[in-house]
Structure formats: C-alpha cells, structure tokens
PDB file of C-alpha atoms in Angstrom:
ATOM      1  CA  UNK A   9     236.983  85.745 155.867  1.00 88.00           C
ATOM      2  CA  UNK A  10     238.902  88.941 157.093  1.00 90.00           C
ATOM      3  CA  UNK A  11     239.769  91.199 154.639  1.00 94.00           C
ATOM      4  CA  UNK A  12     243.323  91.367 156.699  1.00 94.00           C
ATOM      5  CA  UNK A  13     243.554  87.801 156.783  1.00 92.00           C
ATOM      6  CA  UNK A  14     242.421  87.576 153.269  1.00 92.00           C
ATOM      7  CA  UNK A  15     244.898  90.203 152.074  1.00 95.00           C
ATOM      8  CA  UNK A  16     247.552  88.288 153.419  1.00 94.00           C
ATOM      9  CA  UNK A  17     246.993  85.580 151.644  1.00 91.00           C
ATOM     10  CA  UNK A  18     247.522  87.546 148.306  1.00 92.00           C
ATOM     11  CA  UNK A  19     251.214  88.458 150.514  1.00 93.00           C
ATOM     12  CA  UNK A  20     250.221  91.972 150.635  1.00 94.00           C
ATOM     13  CA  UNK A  21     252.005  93.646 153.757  1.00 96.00           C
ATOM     14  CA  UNK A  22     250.223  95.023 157.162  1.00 95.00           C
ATOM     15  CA  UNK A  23     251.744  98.390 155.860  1.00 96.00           C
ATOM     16  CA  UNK A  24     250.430  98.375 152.412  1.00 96.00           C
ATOM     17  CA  UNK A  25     247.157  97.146 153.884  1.00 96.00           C
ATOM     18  CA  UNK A  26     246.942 100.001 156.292  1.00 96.00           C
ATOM     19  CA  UNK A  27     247.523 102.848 153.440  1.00 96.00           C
ATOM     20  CA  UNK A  28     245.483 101.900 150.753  1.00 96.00           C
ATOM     21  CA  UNK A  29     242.581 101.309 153.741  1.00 96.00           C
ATOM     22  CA  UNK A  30     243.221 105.025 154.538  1.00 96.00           C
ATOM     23  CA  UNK A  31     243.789 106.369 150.838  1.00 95.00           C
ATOM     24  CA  UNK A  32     240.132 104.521 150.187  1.00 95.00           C
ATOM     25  CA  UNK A  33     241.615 101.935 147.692  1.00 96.00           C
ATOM     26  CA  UNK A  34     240.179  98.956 148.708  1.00 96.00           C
ATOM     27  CA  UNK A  35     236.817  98.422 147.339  1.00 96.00           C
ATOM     28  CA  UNK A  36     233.884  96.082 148.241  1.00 95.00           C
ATOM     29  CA  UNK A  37     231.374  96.116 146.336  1.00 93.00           C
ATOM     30  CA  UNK A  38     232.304  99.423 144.499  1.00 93.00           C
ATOM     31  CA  UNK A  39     232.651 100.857 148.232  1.00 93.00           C
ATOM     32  CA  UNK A  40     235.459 101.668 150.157  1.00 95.00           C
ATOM     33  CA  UNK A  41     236.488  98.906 152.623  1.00 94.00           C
ATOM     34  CA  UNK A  42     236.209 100.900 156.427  1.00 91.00           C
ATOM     35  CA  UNK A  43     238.047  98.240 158.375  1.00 93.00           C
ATOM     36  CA  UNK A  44     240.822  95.412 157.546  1.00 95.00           C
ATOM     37  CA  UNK A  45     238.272  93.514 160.045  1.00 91.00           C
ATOM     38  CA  UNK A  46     235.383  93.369 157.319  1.00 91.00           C
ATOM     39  CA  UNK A  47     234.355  90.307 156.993  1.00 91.00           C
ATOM     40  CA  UNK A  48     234.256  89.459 152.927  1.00 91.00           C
ATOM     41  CA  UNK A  49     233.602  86.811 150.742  1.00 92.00           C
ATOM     42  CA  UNK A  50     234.835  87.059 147.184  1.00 93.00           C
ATOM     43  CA  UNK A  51     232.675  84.523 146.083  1.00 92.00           C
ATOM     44  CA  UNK A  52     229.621  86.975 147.032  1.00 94.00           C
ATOM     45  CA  UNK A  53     231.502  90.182 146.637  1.00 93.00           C
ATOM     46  CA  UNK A  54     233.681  91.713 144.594  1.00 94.00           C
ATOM     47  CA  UNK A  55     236.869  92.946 146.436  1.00 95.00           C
ATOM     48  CA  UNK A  56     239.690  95.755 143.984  1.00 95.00           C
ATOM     49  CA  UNK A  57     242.697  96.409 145.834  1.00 95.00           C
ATOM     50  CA  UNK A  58     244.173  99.336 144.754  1.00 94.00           C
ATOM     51  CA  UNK A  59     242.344  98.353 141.325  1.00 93.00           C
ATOM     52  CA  UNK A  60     243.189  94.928 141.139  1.00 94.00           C
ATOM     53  CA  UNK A  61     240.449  92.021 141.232  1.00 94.00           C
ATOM     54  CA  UNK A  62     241.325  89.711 144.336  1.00 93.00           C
ATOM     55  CA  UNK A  63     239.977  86.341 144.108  1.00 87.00           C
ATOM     56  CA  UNK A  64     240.093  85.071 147.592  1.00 80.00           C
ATOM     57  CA  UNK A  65     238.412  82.283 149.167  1.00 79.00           C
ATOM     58  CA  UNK A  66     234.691  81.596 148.472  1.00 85.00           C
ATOM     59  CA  UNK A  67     233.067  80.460 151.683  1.00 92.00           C
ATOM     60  CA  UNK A  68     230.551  77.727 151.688  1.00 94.00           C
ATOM     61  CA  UNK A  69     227.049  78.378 152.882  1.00 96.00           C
ATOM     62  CA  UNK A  70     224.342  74.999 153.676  1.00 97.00           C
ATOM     63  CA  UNK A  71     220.943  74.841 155.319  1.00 98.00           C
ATOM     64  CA  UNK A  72     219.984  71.700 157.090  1.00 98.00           C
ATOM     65  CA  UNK A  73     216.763  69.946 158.316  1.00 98.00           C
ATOM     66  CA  UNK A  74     218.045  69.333 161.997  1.00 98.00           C
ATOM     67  CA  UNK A  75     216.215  66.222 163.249  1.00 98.00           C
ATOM     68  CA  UNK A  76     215.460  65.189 166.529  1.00 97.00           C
ATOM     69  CA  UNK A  77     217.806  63.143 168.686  1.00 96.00           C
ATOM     70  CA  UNK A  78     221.097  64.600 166.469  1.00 96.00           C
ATOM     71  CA  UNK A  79     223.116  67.080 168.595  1.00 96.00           C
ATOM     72  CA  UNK A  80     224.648  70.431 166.924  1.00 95.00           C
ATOM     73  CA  UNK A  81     228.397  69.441 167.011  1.00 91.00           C
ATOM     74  CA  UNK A  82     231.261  68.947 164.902  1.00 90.00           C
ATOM     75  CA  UNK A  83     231.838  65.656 167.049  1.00 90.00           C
ATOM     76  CA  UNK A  84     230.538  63.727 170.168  1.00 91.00           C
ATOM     77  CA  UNK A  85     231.458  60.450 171.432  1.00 91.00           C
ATOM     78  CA  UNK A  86     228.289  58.923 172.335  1.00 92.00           C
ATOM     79  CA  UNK A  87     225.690  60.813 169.898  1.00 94.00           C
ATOM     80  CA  UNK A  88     224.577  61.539 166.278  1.00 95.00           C
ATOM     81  CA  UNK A  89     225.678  64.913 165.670  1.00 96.00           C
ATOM     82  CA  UNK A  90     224.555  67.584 162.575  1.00 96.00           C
ATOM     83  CA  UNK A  91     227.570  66.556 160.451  1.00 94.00           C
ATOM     84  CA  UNK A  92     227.466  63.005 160.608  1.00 94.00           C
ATOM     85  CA  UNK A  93     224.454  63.636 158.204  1.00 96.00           C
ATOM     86  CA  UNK A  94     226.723  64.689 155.439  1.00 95.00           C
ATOM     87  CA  UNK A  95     228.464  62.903 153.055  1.00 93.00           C
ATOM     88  CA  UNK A  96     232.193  62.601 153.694  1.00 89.00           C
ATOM     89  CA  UNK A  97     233.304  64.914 150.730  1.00 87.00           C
ATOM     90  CA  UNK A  98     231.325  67.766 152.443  1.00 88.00           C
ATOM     91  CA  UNK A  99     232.120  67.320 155.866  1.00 86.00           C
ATOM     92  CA  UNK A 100     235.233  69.441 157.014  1.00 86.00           C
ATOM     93  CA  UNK A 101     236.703  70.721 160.328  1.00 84.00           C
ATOM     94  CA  UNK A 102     236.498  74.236 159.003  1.00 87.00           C
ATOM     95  CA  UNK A 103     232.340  73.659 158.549  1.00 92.00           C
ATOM     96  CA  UNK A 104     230.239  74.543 161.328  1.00 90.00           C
ATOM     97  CA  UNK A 105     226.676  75.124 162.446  1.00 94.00           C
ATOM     98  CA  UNK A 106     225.751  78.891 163.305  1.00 92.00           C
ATOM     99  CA  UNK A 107     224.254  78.391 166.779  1.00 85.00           C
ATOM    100  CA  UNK A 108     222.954  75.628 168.324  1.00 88.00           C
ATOM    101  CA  UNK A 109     219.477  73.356 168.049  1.00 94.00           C
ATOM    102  CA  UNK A 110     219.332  71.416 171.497  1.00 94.00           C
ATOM    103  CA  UNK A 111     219.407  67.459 171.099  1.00 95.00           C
ATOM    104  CA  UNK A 112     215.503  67.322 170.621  1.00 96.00           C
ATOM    105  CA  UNK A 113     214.811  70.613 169.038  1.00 97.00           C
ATOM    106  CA  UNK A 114     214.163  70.079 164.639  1.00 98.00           C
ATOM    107  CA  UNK A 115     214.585  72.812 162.416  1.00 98.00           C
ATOM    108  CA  UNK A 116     216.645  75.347 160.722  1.00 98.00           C
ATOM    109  CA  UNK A 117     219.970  75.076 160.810  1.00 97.00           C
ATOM    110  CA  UNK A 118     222.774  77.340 158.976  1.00 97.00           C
ATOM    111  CA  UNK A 119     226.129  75.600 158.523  1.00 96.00           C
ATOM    112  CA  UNK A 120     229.199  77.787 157.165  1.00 95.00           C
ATOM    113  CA  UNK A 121     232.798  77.793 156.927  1.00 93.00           C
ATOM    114  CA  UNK A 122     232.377  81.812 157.237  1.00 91.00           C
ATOM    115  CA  UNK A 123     233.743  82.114 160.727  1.00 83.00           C
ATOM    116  CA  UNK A 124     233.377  85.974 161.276  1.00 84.00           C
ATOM    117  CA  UNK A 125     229.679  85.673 159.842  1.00 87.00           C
ATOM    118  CA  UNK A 126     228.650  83.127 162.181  1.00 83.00           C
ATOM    119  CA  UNK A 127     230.158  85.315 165.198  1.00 82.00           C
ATOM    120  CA  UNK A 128     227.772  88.409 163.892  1.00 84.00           C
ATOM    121  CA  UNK A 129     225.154  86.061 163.269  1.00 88.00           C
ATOM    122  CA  UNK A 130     224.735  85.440 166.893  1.00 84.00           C
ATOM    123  CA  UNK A 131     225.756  88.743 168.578  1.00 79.00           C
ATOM    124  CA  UNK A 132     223.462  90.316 170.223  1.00 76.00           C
ATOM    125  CA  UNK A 133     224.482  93.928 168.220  1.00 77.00           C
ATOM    126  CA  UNK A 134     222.747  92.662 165.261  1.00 77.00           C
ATOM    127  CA  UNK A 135     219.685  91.242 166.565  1.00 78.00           C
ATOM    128  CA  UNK A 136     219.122  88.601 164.415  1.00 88.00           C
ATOM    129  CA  UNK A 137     215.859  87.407 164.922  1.00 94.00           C
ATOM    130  CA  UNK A 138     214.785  83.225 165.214  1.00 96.00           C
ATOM    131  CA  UNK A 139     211.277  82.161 164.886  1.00 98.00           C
ATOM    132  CA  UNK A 140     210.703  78.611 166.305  1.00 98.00           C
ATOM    133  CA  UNK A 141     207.075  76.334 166.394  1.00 98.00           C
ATOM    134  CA  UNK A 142     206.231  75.222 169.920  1.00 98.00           C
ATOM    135  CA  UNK A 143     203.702  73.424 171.594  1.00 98.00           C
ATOM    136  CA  UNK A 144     202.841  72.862 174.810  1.00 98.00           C
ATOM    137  CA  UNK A 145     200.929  70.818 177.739  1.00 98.00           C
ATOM    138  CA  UNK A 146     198.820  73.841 179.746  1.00 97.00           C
ATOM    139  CA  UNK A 147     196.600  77.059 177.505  1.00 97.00           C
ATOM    140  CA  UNK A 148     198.352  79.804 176.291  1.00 97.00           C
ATOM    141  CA  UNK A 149     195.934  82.896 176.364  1.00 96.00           C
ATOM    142  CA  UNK A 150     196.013  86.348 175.966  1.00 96.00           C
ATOM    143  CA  UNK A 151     197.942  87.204 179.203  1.00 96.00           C
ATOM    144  CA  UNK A 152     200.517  85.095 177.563  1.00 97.00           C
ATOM    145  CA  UNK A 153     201.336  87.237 174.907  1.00 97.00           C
ATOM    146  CA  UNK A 154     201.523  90.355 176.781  1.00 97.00           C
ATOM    147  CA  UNK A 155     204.190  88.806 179.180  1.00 96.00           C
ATOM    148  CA  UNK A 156     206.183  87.863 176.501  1.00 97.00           C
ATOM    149  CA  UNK A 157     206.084  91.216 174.458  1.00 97.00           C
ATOM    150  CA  UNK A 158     207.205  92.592 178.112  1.00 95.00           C
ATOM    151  CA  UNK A 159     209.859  90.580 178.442  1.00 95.00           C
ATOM    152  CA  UNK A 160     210.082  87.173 180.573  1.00 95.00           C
ATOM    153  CA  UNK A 161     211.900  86.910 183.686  1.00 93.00           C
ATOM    154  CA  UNK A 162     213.357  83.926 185.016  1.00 91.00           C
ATOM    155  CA  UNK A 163     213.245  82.763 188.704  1.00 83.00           C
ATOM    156  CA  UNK A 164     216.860  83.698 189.145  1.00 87.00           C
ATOM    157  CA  UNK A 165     215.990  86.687 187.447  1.00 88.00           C
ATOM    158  CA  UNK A 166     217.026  86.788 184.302  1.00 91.00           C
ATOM    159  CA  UNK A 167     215.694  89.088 182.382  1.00 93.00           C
ATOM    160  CA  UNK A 168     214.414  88.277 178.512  1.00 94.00           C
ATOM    161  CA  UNK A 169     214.304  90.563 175.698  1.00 93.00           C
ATOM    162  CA  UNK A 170     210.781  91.457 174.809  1.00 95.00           C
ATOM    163  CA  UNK A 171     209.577  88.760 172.168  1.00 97.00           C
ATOM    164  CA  UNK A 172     206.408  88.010 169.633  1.00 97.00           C
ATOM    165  CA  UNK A 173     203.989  85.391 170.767  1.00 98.00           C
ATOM    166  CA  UNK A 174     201.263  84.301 168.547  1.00 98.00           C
ATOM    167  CA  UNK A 175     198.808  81.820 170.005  1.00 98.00           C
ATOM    168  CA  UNK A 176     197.719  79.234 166.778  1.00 98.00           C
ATOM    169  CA  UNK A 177     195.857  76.721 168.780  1.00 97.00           C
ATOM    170  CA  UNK A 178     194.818  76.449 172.706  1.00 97.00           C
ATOM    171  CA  UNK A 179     192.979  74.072 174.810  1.00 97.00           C
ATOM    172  CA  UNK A 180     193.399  73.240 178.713  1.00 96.00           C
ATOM    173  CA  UNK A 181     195.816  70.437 177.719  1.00 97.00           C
ATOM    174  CA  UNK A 182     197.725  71.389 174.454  1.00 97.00           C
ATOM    175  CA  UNK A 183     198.555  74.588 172.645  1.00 98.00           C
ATOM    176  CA  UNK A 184     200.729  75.276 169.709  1.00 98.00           C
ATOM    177  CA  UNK A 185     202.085  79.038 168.915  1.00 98.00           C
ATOM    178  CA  UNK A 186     205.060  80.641 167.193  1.00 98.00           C
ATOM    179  CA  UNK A 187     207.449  82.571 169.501  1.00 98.00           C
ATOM    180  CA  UNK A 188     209.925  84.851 167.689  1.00 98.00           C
ATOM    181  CA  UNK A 189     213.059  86.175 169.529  1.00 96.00           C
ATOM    182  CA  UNK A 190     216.091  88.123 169.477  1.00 91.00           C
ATOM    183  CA  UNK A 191     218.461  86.539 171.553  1.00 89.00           C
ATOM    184  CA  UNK A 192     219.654  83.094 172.126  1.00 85.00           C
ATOM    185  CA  UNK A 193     220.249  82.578 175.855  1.00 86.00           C
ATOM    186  CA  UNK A 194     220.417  78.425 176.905  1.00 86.00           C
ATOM    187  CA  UNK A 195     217.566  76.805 176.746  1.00 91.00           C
ATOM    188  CA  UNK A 196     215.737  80.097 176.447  1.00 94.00           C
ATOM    189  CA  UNK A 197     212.450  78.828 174.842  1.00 96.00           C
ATOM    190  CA  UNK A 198     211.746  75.960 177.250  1.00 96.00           C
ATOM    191  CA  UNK A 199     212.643  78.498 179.971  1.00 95.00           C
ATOM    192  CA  UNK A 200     210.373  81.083 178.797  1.00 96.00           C
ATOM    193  CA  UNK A 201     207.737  78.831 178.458  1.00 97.00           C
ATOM    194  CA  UNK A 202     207.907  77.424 181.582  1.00 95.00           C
ATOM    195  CA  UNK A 203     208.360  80.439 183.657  1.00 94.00           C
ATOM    196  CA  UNK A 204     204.710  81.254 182.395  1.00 95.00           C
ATOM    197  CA  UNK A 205     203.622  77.863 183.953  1.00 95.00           C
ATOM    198  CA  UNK A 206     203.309  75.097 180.343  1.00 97.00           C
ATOM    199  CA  UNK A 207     206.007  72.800 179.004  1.00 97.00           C
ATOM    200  CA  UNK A 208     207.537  72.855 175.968  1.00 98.00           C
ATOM    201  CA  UNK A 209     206.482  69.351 174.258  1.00 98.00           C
ATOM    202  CA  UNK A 210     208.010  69.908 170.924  1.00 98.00           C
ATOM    203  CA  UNK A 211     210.105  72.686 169.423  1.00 98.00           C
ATOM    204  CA  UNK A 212     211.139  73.385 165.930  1.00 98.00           C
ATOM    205  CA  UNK A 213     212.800  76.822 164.350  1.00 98.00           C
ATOM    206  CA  UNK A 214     211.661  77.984 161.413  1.00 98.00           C
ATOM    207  CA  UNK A 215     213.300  80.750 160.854  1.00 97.00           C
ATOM    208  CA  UNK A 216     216.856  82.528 161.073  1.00 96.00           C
ATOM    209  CA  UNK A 217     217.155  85.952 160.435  1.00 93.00           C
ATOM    210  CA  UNK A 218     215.897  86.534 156.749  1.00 94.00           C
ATOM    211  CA  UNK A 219     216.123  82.663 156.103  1.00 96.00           C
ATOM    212  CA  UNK A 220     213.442  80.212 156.640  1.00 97.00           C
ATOM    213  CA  UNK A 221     213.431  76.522 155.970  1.00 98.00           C
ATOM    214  CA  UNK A 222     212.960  75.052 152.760  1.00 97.00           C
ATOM    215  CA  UNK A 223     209.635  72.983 153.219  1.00 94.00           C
ATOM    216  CA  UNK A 224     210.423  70.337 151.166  1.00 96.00           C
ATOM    217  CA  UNK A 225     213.829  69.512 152.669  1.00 97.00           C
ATOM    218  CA  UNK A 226     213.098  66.445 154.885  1.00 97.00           C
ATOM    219  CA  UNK A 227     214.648  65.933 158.378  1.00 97.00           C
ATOM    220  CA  UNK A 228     218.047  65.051 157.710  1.00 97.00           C
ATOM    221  CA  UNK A 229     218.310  66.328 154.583  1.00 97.00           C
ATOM    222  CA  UNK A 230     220.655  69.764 153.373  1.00 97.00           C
ATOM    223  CA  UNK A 231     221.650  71.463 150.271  1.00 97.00           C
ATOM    224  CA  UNK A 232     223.229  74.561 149.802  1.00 97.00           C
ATOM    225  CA  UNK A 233     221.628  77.714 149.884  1.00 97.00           C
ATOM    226  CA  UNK A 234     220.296  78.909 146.856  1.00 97.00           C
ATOM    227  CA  UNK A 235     220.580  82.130 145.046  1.00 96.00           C
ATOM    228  CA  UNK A 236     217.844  84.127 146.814  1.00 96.00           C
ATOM    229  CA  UNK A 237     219.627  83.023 150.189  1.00 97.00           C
ATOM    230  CA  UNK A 238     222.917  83.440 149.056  1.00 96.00           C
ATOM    231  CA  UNK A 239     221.841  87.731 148.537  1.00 95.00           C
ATOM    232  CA  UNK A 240     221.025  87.854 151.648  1.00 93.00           C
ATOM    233  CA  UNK A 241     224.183  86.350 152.908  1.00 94.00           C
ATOM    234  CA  UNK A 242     225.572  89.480 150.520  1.00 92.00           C
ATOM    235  CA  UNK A 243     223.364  91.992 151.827  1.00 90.00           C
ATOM    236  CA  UNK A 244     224.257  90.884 155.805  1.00 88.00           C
ATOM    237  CA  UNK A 245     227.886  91.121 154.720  1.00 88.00           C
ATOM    238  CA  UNK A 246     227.066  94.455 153.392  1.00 85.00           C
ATOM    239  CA  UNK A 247     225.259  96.099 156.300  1.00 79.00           C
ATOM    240  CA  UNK A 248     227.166  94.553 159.235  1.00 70.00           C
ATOM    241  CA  UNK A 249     230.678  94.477 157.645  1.00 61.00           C
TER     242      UNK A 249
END
C-alpha cells in the first residue's frame, strides 16, 4: 500500500505527512521513508511515524500452479479463470494475478492484493526477469541462441530486449529449451519463437523474478508464499520503494 494512502488511514493530515517526510521522521525499516509514494507493507516492514509503531494493512501474497485451459482473470463469462481455483474465503476483488499466463501457458503465477507491487513488478524500470520452459516443432541450434542474446525482431519490427536461450534438447522435429526474459510484450515468447522459424508447442514459466515454482504444488493448486519468499517480497519493497 502507499505510505500516503496508508497514513491516511491512521487520519494523519497531507500536511503532517509532508513535514515529518522532510524532517526524516518516518521510518521504514529503521530508514527514512524518501517518498509518501513508497509502497509499504507493515506486515513485512516495520513503519515509526514520528516514533510511533503504525500497524497498517498486511497485504496478502499467493503463488499458484496456473494450468492449462484457465485464463488469468478476476472474471470471464465463458472460461475458467485463475481465481475460480480458490476457495471462496480467499477469493476477493482486491486479489489479483501479477501479469498474465495466456489461456494455454502453465506455470508460475504471483497473486497479491499489493497493488503498487504488482505495477513495479511488471515495469520495465525494474527488469524483472521471467524464465519460462518451451518446446517446439523445428531444431533450435546454435544460431538460435545468438539471435536471441541480440535481441529478436518482429516482422513489423518490433524490437526485443536481448534474452538467454539455452538449448536442453534438439532434433529436426522437437526441441525443448529455457528462454529467460526481461520484458513481457503480448505473446512475446510464441512471437520470438516463431520469428526464428519453430512453434511454440507448449509453454510453462518457471520463474518470476527471484521466485520460482514450488515443484510439488500441482496444477491448480496455491498456497501462500512462504517465509523465504515472503523476504524477498521485503527486500523488492526495499530496493524499489
């Protein structure tokens, strides 16, 4: 939550705010607070204004085995989305997944309540990096992997960020790799993939940032992040705050 928005809750004025962020008396984390725009959570943190302990709101952070065939919604009319697979005293309208899966891409999926995190999560200032599992109908070789580190280009020339190809099986008909990138353009793995002349077959992200998926939750399946996850939650807070 902002730490304006947050303040306000404990009725402290836009005025008072304003001084005590210039006078260096709000504290996060022992540190001074540099913007009424930080983006806290006092169930991570620990927020003093002008010494006093401020409880706030402690945000809710889940990781979820996307499965195929469930689209990354709050609601659709026709489909299965990502929070149909919760149980009803979990599901809110406040809860939301942090970027999307397309319909028939598995995986990693962050869902949050933290609005302001999931907006840093995906801009591109941070470069938050997502690792996903592909495979694919044509060989991937060598030449592969150096047009990816250069950065693809689409045919109506958009340009990709340079990004990590590593080739884990290849034959004439099938290949599987592990494509890491920094960006999240639409569709951009099938695009990427296909601008180099192979189809994406199956897709599956394994990792967001400094989180990877828990291999033992099954498709479907979530629980909430645990402690390990949680820090770095803390630390992103921290760093991009």
């Amino acid at each position: 939550m902002r730490l304006d928005n947050l303040l306000a809750q404990e009725k402290v004025s836009r005025k008072a705010m304003k001084q005590a962020l210039l006078k260096g008396n709000i504290l996060v984390d022992g540190c001074p607070a540099h913007s009424l725009a930080q983006n806290i959570d006092t169930g991570l943190q620990e927020l003093l204004f002008q010494g006093q302990i401020i409880q706030g709101y402690e945000h809710t952070y889940l990781m979820l085995h996307k499965p195929n065939g469930v689209v990354t919604a709050n609601k659709d009319k026709k489909l299965p989305t990502v929070m149909d697979l919760l149980p009803p005293d979990i599901q809110s309208d406040k809860l939301y997944a942090v970027g999307r899966l397309d319909r028939d891409t598995t995986g990693l999926l962050l869902l949050t309540d933290n609005g302001p995190l999931g907006f840093q999560l995906l801009h591109p200032q941070y470069h938050v990096y997502k690792t996903y599992r592909v495979e694919v109908n044509g060989l991937l070789t060598p030449d592969h992997i150096q047009a990816f580190q250069k950065g693809i280009v689409f045919l109506d020339g958009t340009v990709c960020k340079p990004a990590r190809l590593e080739v884990l099986s290849a034959s004439p008909s099938f290949s599987q790799a592990s494509i890491t990138i920094s960006e999240g353009k639409f569709h951009q793995v099938k695009k990427m993939f296909l601008s180099v002349g192979v189809k994406v077959t199956s897709l599956k992200r394994t990792h967001f940032g400094p989180w990877s998926l828990d291999q033992n939750l099954q498709e479907g399946d979530y629980r909430p992040l645990n402690s390990q996850e949680l820090a770095r939650i803390r630390d992103f807070l921290r760093k991009s705050g």
